[in-house]
Amino acid sequence: MPRILIKTESLNFNHMIRYPDLQIQAEKLTFIKGPSGTGKTTLLKLLNATTSPASGTICLNDESIDSIDAVLLRQQLLLCGQTVYLFDSTIRENFAHYYRYRNLAIPDDDTIQKYLTLCLAPFPLDTHCQTLSGGERQRIYIAIFLSFQSDVLMLDEPTSALDETTSRKLFENLKLLMTDTNRTLIVVSHDQRLIETYADAVIDLDAIKEQTQRSVVNTALTQKEA
Amino acid sequence: MNDIIQLNLIQFSSIYLLLLVVLAVMKRAEIEQSKLLVIASIRMTIQLILAGLVLTYIFDNPHPLWTLLYIFSMIAFAFHRVLSKQPGLNRAFKIGIMISIALSGLLVILYFIGGVIGISVFNPQYTIPIGGMIIGNAMTGVSLGIKTFMTNLASDRNKIDTLLNLGVEPRKILLPYVNQALETALLPTLNSMLSMGIISLPGMMTGQILSGTLPLTAIMYQIAIMVAICTAVCLSVFLSLTFGYQSLYNHRQQIRLP
């Protein structure tokens, strides 16, 4: 029986988005999909408490996230946002900047290289990030977040600047790494092919919305055995 | 030393003729600000006449209450000016700015008048002009500091979001912006100290020399006021930003920018 990691109950954001009650399993790869405006990004922000719901509760391992220190929660449920931010310096210095902000020891070159390779960005560490393309920057950004080895990694549109082959290869690596180490991956994406190939579970916010509109009891969490 | 030559009304009025030169240049360069020039000149004249009348009355009828009232209305005006340039600040931030300007202004005035000069702080002849310079400069400094702080935060929204998502404390994210804004706000004062006496004789010193004060006395006052201004600017900007940045995040460690 898979363990439930995150549970939401009558979650309501800004009185505009009403979420059905959701469940996300531990140690699985869950995709969140739906057209824009259905609150996919907002859901991730609610989960890591960078924004608060108007009403409703979110539980992490059966404990309300309101009783967890918000900073510790974010370190545990790391959210790699949609907009890439890299410092105007080299790849190595970017890792260093972010690790310094977290008061952590800066990883050695081999470790950095390992995560870059996993994210298909095997560039020399002295490469200046300004010289890289949008897709390359996105992969470095993901590599930095991945290297923090959080229990849960949430990726918001991680393949928006990547071609299909690169996207598939990236997800192959991500899934292997996360399931190997018993960690949870939550991904917002609208790439149907990626979802079909890699999802352990899918939350379709649009389908749920339509169903709740028709007053059908929520059962929209589609499960797919990997 | 001679006493200052009193200006009669005709002599005085003739200074306005110089503004015709400004008007002519503006016309020639097609700068359509002649209306502003007229309004600014008239406002300046009326405001200073009023200030002159009020000061004459206060000097003739000295009372601690008048001095206090004058200082507090200067603080209120300074506060109002800072806020009018930065709408959209939250309530706690505004209160922080008001307390910071008042606290640092009063503290420096008290030390300068009561401590250094060694007279009663209710003496209007000293407290009002010196207080005005200190509060006025604190106002400019706070204005510049808050503007720099908010502009930098707004343009770095993406970086701030990334750091928050990474699990960095809001305090640690915001403090570099506080320090940078403080530095920007202090630089004009420090730069004016650098050029003082070489490029220009500052206003207060000029005034004292014109009214017959010995130059060496005048420079001592000028140095004292510059140090006082520097301290007031530094303190008021530092306190405003220190109160202010803490009002930008809540107990759930969420950063709210206007």
Tab-separated table of C-alpha atoms in Angstrom:
chain	number	residue	atom	x	y	z
A	1	MET	CA	0.000	0.000	0.000
A	2	PRO	CA	1.606	3.281	-1.079
A	3	ARG	CA	2.119	5.861	1.640
A	4	ILE	CA	0.212	9.145	1.324
A	5	LEU	CA	2.688	12.041	1.669
A	6	ILE	CA	0.500	15.084	1.039
A	7	LYS	CA	-3.222	15.442	1.613
A	8	THR	CA	-5.307	18.572	1.018
A	9	GLU	CA	-8.770	19.283	2.350
A	10	SER	CA	-11.244	21.869	0.966
A	11	LEU	CA	-8.380	24.011	-0.217
A	12	ASN	CA	-9.455	27.458	-1.431
A	13	PHE	CA	-7.123	30.104	-2.817
A	14	ASN	CA	-8.235	33.733	-2.847
A	15	HIS	CA	-11.873	32.582	-3.172
A	16	MET	CA	-11.081	32.105	-6.867
A	17	ILE	CA	-9.615	28.642	-7.077
A	18	ARG	CA	-11.337	25.839	-5.188
A	19	TYR	CA	-9.262	22.684	-5.203
A	20	PRO	CA	-10.832	19.256	-4.817
A	21	ASP	CA	-9.305	17.163	-2.043
A	22	LEU	CA	-6.010	15.828	-3.340
A	23	GLN	CA	-3.630	13.105	-2.293
A	24	ILE	CA	-0.025	12.753	-3.373
A	25	GLN	CA	1.885	9.549	-2.736
A	26	ALA	CA	5.349	9.335	-1.274
A	27	GLU	CA	8.276	8.082	-3.345
A	28	LYS	CA	6.356	8.406	-6.618
A	29	LEU	CA	6.424	10.686	-9.621
A	30	THR	CA	3.156	12.631	-9.714
A	31	PHE	CA	2.273	14.918	-12.604
A	32	ILE	CA	-0.101	17.851	-12.203
A	33	LYS	CA	-1.725	18.950	-15.436
A	34	GLY	CA	-4.513	21.213	-16.602
A	35	PRO	CA	-4.948	24.310	-18.777
A	36	SER	CA	-3.526	27.616	-17.582
A	37	GLY	CA	-5.560	29.336	-14.913
A	38	THR	CA	-6.541	26.147	-13.115
A	39	GLY	CA	-4.053	26.864	-10.325
A	40	LYS	CA	-1.202	24.452	-10.967
A	41	THR	CA	1.596	26.843	-9.970
A	42	THR	CA	-0.514	28.197	-7.111
A	43	LEU	CA	-0.947	24.652	-5.786
A	44	LEU	CA	2.841	24.235	-5.581
A	45	LYS	CA	3.127	27.597	-3.792
A	46	LEU	CA	0.456	26.547	-1.328
A	47	LEU	CA	2.301	23.286	-0.683
A	48	ASN	CA	5.570	25.045	0.183
A	49	ALA	CA	3.725	27.814	2.105
A	50	THR	CA	5.067	30.708	0.052
A	51	THR	CA	1.405	31.612	-0.214
A	52	SER	CA	-1.492	30.789	2.092
A	53	PRO	CA	-4.974	29.469	1.294
A	54	ALA	CA	-8.090	31.463	2.152
A	55	SER	CA	-9.344	28.280	3.803
A	56	GLY	CA	-8.641	24.568	3.910
A	57	THR	CA	-5.738	22.501	5.149
A	58	ILE	CA	-2.662	20.819	3.734
A	59	CYS	CA	-1.150	17.886	5.594
A	60	LEU	CA	2.340	16.545	5.134
A	61	ASN	CA	2.665	13.066	6.651
A	62	ASP	CA	-0.630	13.681	8.481
A	63	GLU	CA	0.682	16.852	10.100
A	64	SER	CA	-0.791	20.215	9.107
A	65	ILE	CA	1.903	22.275	7.364
A	66	ASP	CA	0.785	25.272	9.456
A	67	SER	CA	2.510	23.659	12.423
A	68	ILE	CA	5.772	23.202	10.502
A	69	ASP	CA	8.315	26.037	10.341
A	70	ALA	CA	7.818	27.486	6.840
A	71	VAL	CA	11.542	27.670	6.031
A	72	LEU	CA	12.137	24.051	7.077
A	73	LEU	CA	9.061	23.005	5.098
A	74	ARG	CA	10.466	24.660	1.952
A	75	GLN	CA	13.811	22.952	2.426
A	76	GLN	CA	11.995	19.642	2.615
A	77	LEU	CA	9.539	20.367	-0.236
A	78	LEU	CA	11.932	22.098	-2.595
A	79	LEU	CA	10.164	24.030	-5.362
A	80	CYS	CA	12.073	24.652	-8.570
A	81	GLY	CA	10.013	27.506	-10.032
A	82	GLN	CA	9.036	28.243	-13.580
A	83	THR	CA	11.276	31.263	-14.093
A	84	VAL	CA	14.973	30.461	-14.112
A	85	TYR	CA	17.179	32.674	-11.983
A	86	LEU	CA	20.943	32.325	-12.259
A	87	PHE	CA	23.535	34.764	-10.932
A	88	ASP	CA	25.675	36.540	-13.536
A	89	SER	CA	28.681	34.346	-12.919
A	90	THR	CA	30.069	30.892	-13.669
A	91	ILE	CA	28.244	27.622	-13.073
A	92	ARG	CA	30.500	26.814	-10.107
A	93	GLU	CA	29.861	30.227	-8.553
A	94	ASN	CA	26.118	29.778	-9.022
A	95	PHE	CA	26.204	26.593	-6.960
A	96	ALA	CA	28.356	28.422	-4.411
A	97	HIS	CA	25.953	31.391	-4.153
A	98	TYR	CA	22.933	29.206	-3.556
A	99	TYR	CA	24.699	26.952	-1.044
A	100	ARG	CA	25.969	29.990	0.851
A	101	TYR	CA	22.404	31.318	1.107
A	102	ARG	CA	21.456	27.987	2.666
A	103	ASN	CA	24.498	27.966	5.001
A	104	LEU	CA	25.614	24.646	3.529
A	105	ALA	CA	29.074	23.464	2.516
A	106	ILE	CA	29.674	24.113	-1.168
A	107	PRO	CA	29.767	20.785	-3.055
A	108	ASP	CA	33.016	19.746	-4.727
A	109	ASP	CA	33.500	19.865	-8.494
A	110	ASP	CA	32.789	16.131	-8.934
A	111	THR	CA	29.444	16.402	-7.181
A	112	ILE	CA	28.459	19.472	-9.179
A	113	GLN	CA	29.501	17.721	-12.375
A	114	LYS	CA	27.443	14.681	-11.399
A	115	TYR	CA	24.239	16.714	-11.073
A	116	LEU	CA	24.957	18.679	-14.242
A	117	THR	CA	25.393	15.425	-16.146
A	118	LEU	CA	22.141	14.062	-14.699
A	119	CYS	CA	20.384	17.171	-15.985
A	120	LEU	CA	22.090	16.937	-19.393
A	121	ALA	CA	24.152	20.069	-18.821
A	122	PRO	CA	27.700	18.681	-18.718
A	123	PHE	CA	29.410	22.031	-19.295
A	124	PRO	CA	32.786	23.051	-17.829
A	125	LEU	CA	32.204	24.595	-14.390
A	126	ASP	CA	33.914	27.827	-15.431
A	127	THR	CA	31.286	28.480	-18.110
A	128	HIS	CA	29.616	31.851	-17.679
A	129	CYS	CA	25.866	31.384	-17.370
A	130	GLN	CA	25.143	34.508	-19.440
A	131	THR	CA	26.639	32.781	-22.483
A	132	LEU	CA	24.229	29.827	-22.307
A	133	SER	CA	20.900	29.342	-24.072
A	134	GLY	CA	17.514	29.344	-22.335
A	135	GLY	CA	17.303	25.541	-22.362
A	136	GLU	CA	20.838	25.161	-21.016
A	137	ARG	CA	20.152	27.629	-18.232
A	138	GLN	CA	16.957	25.778	-17.327
A	139	ARG	CA	18.867	22.485	-16.975
A	140	ILE	CA	21.539	24.103	-14.783
A	141	TYR	CA	18.798	25.621	-12.638
A	142	ILE	CA	17.200	22.197	-12.172
A	143	ALA	CA	20.625	20.642	-11.446
A	144	ILE	CA	21.195	23.146	-8.643
A	145	PHE	CA	17.833	22.355	-7.040
A	146	LEU	CA	18.303	18.615	-7.521
A	147	SER	CA	21.704	18.750	-5.804
A	148	PHE	CA	20.104	19.854	-2.525
A	149	GLN	CA	18.698	16.300	-2.239
A	150	SER	CA	15.395	17.307	-0.672
A	151	ASP	CA	12.829	14.675	0.319
A	152	VAL	CA	10.409	16.131	-2.184
A	153	LEU	CA	11.286	17.993	-5.374
A	154	MET	CA	8.572	20.005	-7.115
A	155	LEU	CA	9.277	21.107	-10.686
A	156	ASP	CA	7.115	23.740	-12.362
A	157	GLU	CA	7.165	23.322	-16.158
A	158	PRO	CA	10.740	21.966	-16.146
A	159	THR	CA	10.780	21.218	-19.893
A	160	SER	CA	9.325	24.496	-21.171
A	161	ALA	CA	12.580	25.408	-22.950
A	162	LEU	CA	13.669	21.863	-23.871
A	163	ASP	CA	13.142	19.772	-26.996
A	164	GLU	CA	11.421	16.394	-26.818
A	165	THR	CA	14.515	14.178	-26.810
A	166	THR	CA	16.184	16.216	-24.067
A	167	SER	CA	12.967	16.263	-22.033
A	168	ARG	CA	12.626	12.481	-22.154
A	169	LYS	CA	16.271	11.909	-21.281
A	170	LEU	CA	15.990	14.361	-18.386
A	171	PHE	CA	12.935	12.605	-16.974
A	172	GLU	CA	14.523	9.215	-17.357
A	173	ASN	CA	17.436	10.423	-15.198
A	174	LEU	CA	15.227	12.268	-12.708
A	175	LYS	CA	12.926	9.324	-12.174
A	176	LEU	CA	15.772	6.897	-11.761
A	177	LEU	CA	17.530	9.135	-9.241
A	178	MET	CA	14.452	9.947	-7.187
A	179	THR	CA	13.009	6.434	-6.966
A	180	ASP	CA	16.465	4.976	-6.305
A	181	THR	CA	16.732	7.154	-3.219
A	182	ASN	CA	13.062	6.795	-2.146
A	183	ARG	CA	12.190	10.401	-2.801
A	184	THR	CA	9.112	12.099	-4.199
A	185	LEU	CA	8.879	14.073	-7.418
A	186	ILE	CA	5.933	16.357	-8.213
A	187	VAL	CA	5.875	17.918	-11.670
A	188	VAL	CA	3.615	20.503	-13.256
A	189	SER	CA	3.597	19.875	-16.988
A	190	HIS	CA	1.279	19.783	-19.943
A	191	ASP	CA	3.520	17.499	-21.998
A	192	GLN	CA	1.150	14.550	-22.546
A	193	ARG	CA	3.881	12.246	-23.898
A	194	LEU	CA	6.076	12.775	-20.848
A	195	ILE	CA	3.120	12.132	-18.589
A	196	GLU	CA	2.191	8.913	-20.395
A	197	THR	CA	5.714	7.568	-20.193
A	198	TYR	CA	6.857	8.559	-16.729
A	199	ALA	CA	3.869	9.287	-14.463
A	200	ASP	CA	3.113	7.054	-11.479
A	201	ALA	CA	0.059	9.231	-10.823
A	202	VAL	CA	-1.633	12.149	-12.548
A	203	ILE	CA	-3.690	14.967	-11.059
A	204	ASP	CA	-5.731	16.582	-13.831
A	205	LEU	CA	-7.025	19.830	-12.367
A	206	ASP	CA	-9.205	20.524	-15.395
A	207	ALA	CA	-10.987	17.179	-15.250
A	208	ILE	CA	-11.459	17.621	-11.531
A	209	LYS	CA	-12.870	21.096	-12.069
A	210	GLU	CA	-15.395	19.847	-14.595
A	211	GLN	CA	-16.386	17.009	-12.336
A	212	THR	CA	-16.871	19.200	-9.293
A	213	GLN	CA	-18.908	21.540	-11.436
A	214	ARG	CA	-21.178	18.624	-12.239
A	215	SER	CA	-21.308	17.889	-8.492
A	216	VAL	CA	-19.740	14.516	-8.871
A	217	VAL	CA	-17.914	13.225	-5.839
A	218	ASN	CA	-14.204	13.691	-6.401
A	219	THR	CA	-12.437	10.600	-7.598
A	220	ALA	CA	-10.309	12.266	-10.187
A	221	LEU	CA	-6.993	11.090	-8.862
A	222	THR	CA	-6.052	8.691	-11.587
A	223	GLN	CA	-3.629	6.044	-10.483
A	224	LYS	CA	-1.339	4.239	-12.809
A	225	GLU	CA	0.943	1.512	-11.635
A	226	ALA	CA	4.448	2.122	-12.820
B	1	MET	CA	33.629	92.733	10.876
B	2	ASN	CA	30.742	94.687	9.454
B	3	ASP	CA	27.164	93.818	10.140
B	4	ILE	CA	25.128	92.637	7.195
B	5	ILE	CA	23.649	95.278	4.871
B	6	GLN	CA	19.898	95.352	5.289
B	7	LEU	CA	18.105	94.979	1.970
B	8	ASN	CA	15.349	97.470	1.211
B	9	LEU	CA	12.356	96.292	-0.755
B	10	ILE	CA	13.443	97.806	-4.099
B	11	GLN	CA	16.954	96.347	-3.845
B	12	PHE	CA	15.448	93.025	-2.905
B	13	SER	CA	12.892	92.986	-5.725
B	14	SER	CA	15.580	93.588	-8.331
B	15	ILE	CA	16.979	90.076	-7.735
B	16	TYR	CA	13.884	88.682	-9.448
B	17	LEU	CA	15.109	90.278	-12.693
B	18	LEU	CA	17.636	87.441	-12.965
B	19	LEU	CA	14.739	85.047	-13.466
B	20	LEU	CA	14.076	86.783	-16.794
B	21	VAL	CA	17.397	85.314	-17.950
B	22	VAL	CA	16.182	81.843	-16.977
B	23	LEU	CA	12.888	82.455	-18.759
B	24	ALA	CA	14.711	83.607	-21.903
B	25	VAL	CA	16.944	80.509	-21.957
B	26	MET	CA	13.928	78.250	-21.387
B	27	LYS	CA	12.074	79.884	-24.258
B	28	ARG	CA	15.105	79.578	-26.536
B	29	ALA	CA	15.638	75.885	-25.651
B	30	GLU	CA	11.914	75.219	-25.960
B	31	ILE	CA	11.647	73.950	-22.416
B	32	GLU	CA	7.992	74.286	-21.577
B	33	GLN	CA	8.473	74.758	-17.886
B	34	SER	CA	8.070	78.519	-17.657
B	35	LYS	CA	4.826	77.994	-15.740
B	36	LEU	CA	6.663	75.798	-13.238
B	37	LEU	CA	9.370	78.456	-12.870
B	38	VAL	CA	6.765	81.099	-12.069
B	39	ILE	CA	4.857	78.864	-9.665
B	40	ALA	CA	8.065	77.702	-7.972
B	41	SER	CA	9.271	81.290	-7.546
B	42	ILE	CA	5.950	82.438	-6.131
B	43	ARG	CA	5.639	79.455	-3.790
B	44	MET	CA	9.200	79.914	-2.568
B	45	THR	CA	8.550	83.592	-1.894
B	46	ILE	CA	5.295	83.019	-0.031
B	47	GLN	CA	6.613	80.078	1.992
B	48	LEU	CA	9.731	81.967	3.049
B	49	ILE	CA	7.791	85.129	3.914
B	50	LEU	CA	5.548	83.014	6.121
B	51	ALA	CA	8.560	81.316	7.692
B	52	GLY	CA	10.133	84.748	8.254
B	53	LEU	CA	6.981	86.074	9.916
B	54	VAL	CA	6.572	82.982	12.082
B	55	LEU	CA	10.239	83.078	13.131
B	56	THR	CA	10.011	86.809	13.897
B	57	TYR	CA	7.017	86.141	16.111
B	58	ILE	CA	8.716	83.210	17.842
B	59	PHE	CA	11.955	85.145	18.435
B	60	ASP	CA	9.956	88.057	19.886
B	61	ASN	CA	7.831	85.767	22.057
B	62	PRO	CA	10.103	82.826	22.830
B	63	HIS	CA	8.298	79.928	24.419
B	64	PRO	CA	9.383	76.240	24.519
B	65	LEU	CA	6.037	75.281	23.028
B	66	TRP	CA	6.658	77.260	19.798
B	67	THR	CA	10.058	75.671	19.293
B	68	LEU	CA	8.631	72.210	19.874
B	69	LEU	CA	5.709	72.879	17.565
B	70	TYR	CA	8.030	74.118	14.817
B	71	ILE	CA	10.300	71.057	15.078
B	72	PHE	CA	7.371	68.648	15.101
B	73	SER	CA	5.717	70.254	12.099
B	74	MET	CA	9.051	69.936	10.253
B	75	ILE	CA	9.136	66.226	11.133
B	76	ALA	CA	5.526	65.796	10.001
B	77	PHE	CA	6.257	67.585	6.727
B	78	ALA	CA	9.388	65.486	6.135
B	79	PHE	CA	7.385	62.308	6.808
B	80	HIS	CA	4.671	63.436	4.407
B	81	ARG	CA	7.212	64.192	1.674
B	82	VAL	CA	8.889	60.784	2.010
B	83	LEU	CA	5.544	58.976	1.766
B	84	SER	CA	4.260	61.007	-1.173
B	85	LYS	CA	7.249	59.749	-3.161
B	86	GLN	CA	6.692	56.140	-2.095
B	87	PRO	CA	3.004	55.281	-2.076
B	88	GLY	CA	2.089	51.641	-1.582
B	89	LEU	CA	4.210	51.028	1.491
B	90	ASN	CA	2.447	48.975	4.142
B	91	ARG	CA	1.253	50.516	7.417
B	92	ALA	CA	3.996	49.114	9.617
B	93	PHE	CA	6.633	50.351	7.177
B	94	LYS	CA	5.149	53.883	7.276
B	95	ILE	CA	5.033	53.927	11.068
B	96	GLY	CA	8.633	52.708	11.112
B	97	ILE	CA	9.699	55.593	8.862
B	98	MET	CA	7.908	58.157	11.016
B	99	ILE	CA	9.461	56.866	14.234
B	100	SER	CA	12.900	56.655	12.606
B	101	ILE	CA	12.922	60.239	11.279
B	102	ALA	CA	11.568	61.635	14.559
B	103	LEU	CA	13.876	59.579	16.764
B	104	SER	CA	17.115	60.185	14.883
B	105	GLY	CA	16.280	63.866	14.197
B	106	LEU	CA	15.463	64.636	17.823
B	107	LEU	CA	18.417	62.674	19.152
B	108	VAL	CA	20.961	64.506	16.995
B	109	ILE	CA	19.337	67.916	17.644
B	110	LEU	CA	19.418	67.250	21.374
B	111	TYR	CA	23.107	66.297	21.305
B	112	PHE	CA	24.074	69.196	19.034
B	113	ILE	CA	22.153	72.003	20.784
B	114	GLY	CA	22.102	70.747	24.345
B	115	GLY	CA	25.406	68.885	24.393
B	116	VAL	CA	27.823	70.558	21.969
B	117	ILE	CA	26.605	74.171	21.928
B	118	GLY	CA	25.441	73.762	25.517
B	119	ILE	CA	22.288	75.872	25.518
B	120	SER	CA	18.630	75.076	26.041
B	121	VAL	CA	17.137	73.033	23.193
B	122	PHE	CA	14.111	75.302	23.412
B	123	ASN	CA	16.184	78.269	22.190
B	124	PRO	CA	14.431	78.968	18.876
B	125	GLN	CA	17.344	80.888	17.309
B	126	TYR	CA	19.525	77.764	17.348
B	127	THR	CA	17.137	74.840	17.430
B	128	ILE	CA	14.856	75.849	14.557
B	129	PRO	CA	17.445	76.490	11.801
B	130	ILE	CA	19.791	73.683	12.852
B	131	GLY	CA	16.864	71.309	13.393
B	132	GLY	CA	15.575	72.197	9.951
B	133	MET	CA	18.864	71.324	8.293
B	134	ILE	CA	19.128	68.036	10.161
B	135	ILE	CA	15.538	66.937	9.514
B	136	GLY	CA	15.593	68.135	5.901
B	137	ASN	CA	18.680	66.092	5.131
B	138	ALA	CA	17.308	63.067	6.978
B	139	MET	CA	14.204	63.377	4.797
B	140	THR	CA	16.210	63.393	1.560
B	141	GLY	CA	18.286	60.459	2.785
B	142	VAL	CA	15.301	58.345	3.826
B	143	SER	CA	13.538	59.143	0.566
B	144	LEU	CA	16.522	57.995	-1.461
B	145	GLY	CA	17.114	54.946	0.737
B	146	ILE	CA	13.517	53.706	0.573
B	147	LYS	CA	13.320	54.356	-3.161
B	148	THR	CA	16.519	52.396	-3.819
B	149	PHE	CA	15.356	49.575	-1.538
B	150	MET	CA	11.917	49.189	-3.129
B	151	THR	CA	13.181	49.571	-6.714
B	152	ASN	CA	15.860	46.924	-6.248
B	153	LEU	CA	13.405	44.537	-4.608
B	154	ALA	CA	10.899	45.000	-7.425
B	155	SER	CA	13.481	44.306	-10.123
B	156	ASP	CA	14.790	41.236	-8.254
B	157	ARG	CA	11.409	39.605	-7.650
B	158	ASN	CA	12.444	36.491	-9.537
B	159	LYS	CA	15.628	36.079	-7.505
B	160	ILE	CA	13.685	36.602	-4.272
B	161	ASP	CA	11.104	33.967	-5.263
B	162	THR	CA	13.849	31.494	-6.117
B	163	LEU	CA	15.606	32.004	-2.775
B	164	LEU	CA	12.330	31.677	-0.847
B	165	ASN	CA	11.517	28.430	-2.662
B	166	LEU	CA	14.999	27.196	-1.842
B	167	GLY	CA	14.213	27.560	1.868
B	168	VAL	CA	16.236	30.683	2.658
B	169	GLU	CA	15.006	32.861	5.555
B	170	PRO	CA	13.365	36.130	4.374
B	171	ARG	CA	15.700	38.039	6.673
B	172	LYS	CA	18.728	36.630	4.911
B	173	ILE	CA	17.221	37.397	1.502
B	174	LEU	CA	16.311	41.007	2.337
B	175	LEU	CA	19.313	42.182	4.390
B	176	PRO	CA	21.660	42.666	1.394
B	177	TYR	CA	19.051	45.044	-0.078
B	178	VAL	CA	18.929	46.979	3.202
B	179	ASN	CA	22.704	47.410	3.227
B	180	GLN	CA	22.850	48.437	-0.403
B	181	ALA	CA	20.089	51.044	0.018
B	182	LEU	CA	21.784	52.443	3.121
B	183	GLU	CA	25.027	52.848	1.185
B	184	THR	CA	23.262	54.613	-1.700
B	185	ALA	CA	21.477	56.962	0.697
B	186	LEU	CA	24.708	57.877	2.518
B	187	LEU	CA	26.833	58.596	-0.556
B	188	PRO	CA	25.499	62.104	-1.389
B	189	THR	CA	26.245	63.301	2.153
B	190	LEU	CA	29.718	61.758	2.128
B	191	ASN	CA	30.433	63.228	-1.303
B	192	SER	CA	29.356	66.683	-0.229
B	193	MET	CA	31.749	66.409	2.738
B	194	LEU	CA	34.531	65.616	0.279
B	195	SER	CA	34.070	68.762	-1.800
B	196	MET	CA	33.156	71.072	1.058
B	197	GLY	CA	35.126	74.308	1.252
B	198	ILE	CA	36.883	73.778	-2.077
B	199	ILE	CA	34.147	73.869	-4.663
B	200	SER	CA	31.675	75.862	-2.606
B	201	LEU	CA	31.204	77.515	0.713
B	202	PRO	CA	28.190	75.809	2.219
B	203	GLY	CA	24.966	77.681	2.896
B	204	MET	CA	25.068	77.930	6.649
B	205	MET	CA	28.697	79.086	6.679
B	206	THR	CA	27.981	81.666	3.963
B	207	GLY	CA	25.067	82.979	5.984
B	208	GLN	CA	27.105	83.294	9.138
B	209	ILE	CA	29.982	85.028	7.375
B	210	LEU	CA	27.574	87.465	5.697
B	211	SER	CA	26.050	88.341	9.047
B	212	GLY	CA	29.467	89.111	10.500
B	213	THR	CA	30.566	85.908	12.200
B	214	LEU	CA	34.315	85.226	12.224
B	215	PRO	CA	35.188	82.669	9.519
B	216	LEU	CA	36.820	80.344	12.045
B	217	THR	CA	33.671	80.286	14.127
B	218	ALA	CA	31.627	79.766	10.977
B	219	ILE	CA	33.692	76.769	9.875
B	220	MET	CA	33.346	75.158	13.285
B	221	TYR	CA	29.576	75.421	13.026
B	222	GLN	CA	29.718	74.136	9.462
B	223	ILE	CA	31.811	71.112	10.394
B	224	ALA	CA	29.554	70.426	13.348
B	225	ILE	CA	26.404	70.590	11.236
B	226	MET	CA	27.904	68.315	8.556
B	227	VAL	CA	28.778	65.681	11.139
B	228	ALA	CA	25.315	66.055	12.647
B	229	ILE	CA	23.660	65.704	9.225
B	230	CYS	CA	25.754	62.662	8.369
B	231	THR	CA	24.736	61.009	11.640
B	232	ALA	CA	21.062	61.900	11.262
B	233	VAL	CA	20.952	60.597	7.676
B	234	CYS	CA	22.742	57.388	8.608
B	235	LEU	CA	20.563	56.731	11.666
B	236	SER	CA	17.237	57.605	10.080
B	237	VAL	CA	17.850	55.553	6.916
B	238	PHE	CA	19.232	52.621	8.901
B	239	LEU	CA	16.283	52.606	11.316
B	240	SER	CA	13.679	53.120	8.570
B	241	LEU	CA	15.019	50.205	6.543
B	242	THR	CA	15.522	48.002	9.590
B	243	PHE	CA	11.916	48.508	10.711
B	244	GLY	CA	10.781	48.441	7.113
B	245	TYR	CA	12.257	45.216	5.810
B	246	GLN	CA	10.785	43.279	8.724
B	247	SER	CA	7.324	44.511	7.746
B	248	LEU	CA	7.677	42.846	4.339
B	249	TYR	CA	7.342	39.264	5.613
B	250	ASN	CA	4.878	37.555	7.927
B	251	HIS	CA	5.070	34.770	10.506
B	252	ARG	CA	4.728	32.213	7.675
B	253	GLN	CA	7.928	33.649	6.201
B	254	GLN	CA	6.127	34.915	3.101
B	255	ILE	CA	7.530	38.060	1.479
B	256	ARG	CA	4.896	40.589	0.403
B	257	LEU	CA	6.081	43.305	-1.952
B	258	PRO	CA	3.791	46.195	-2.892
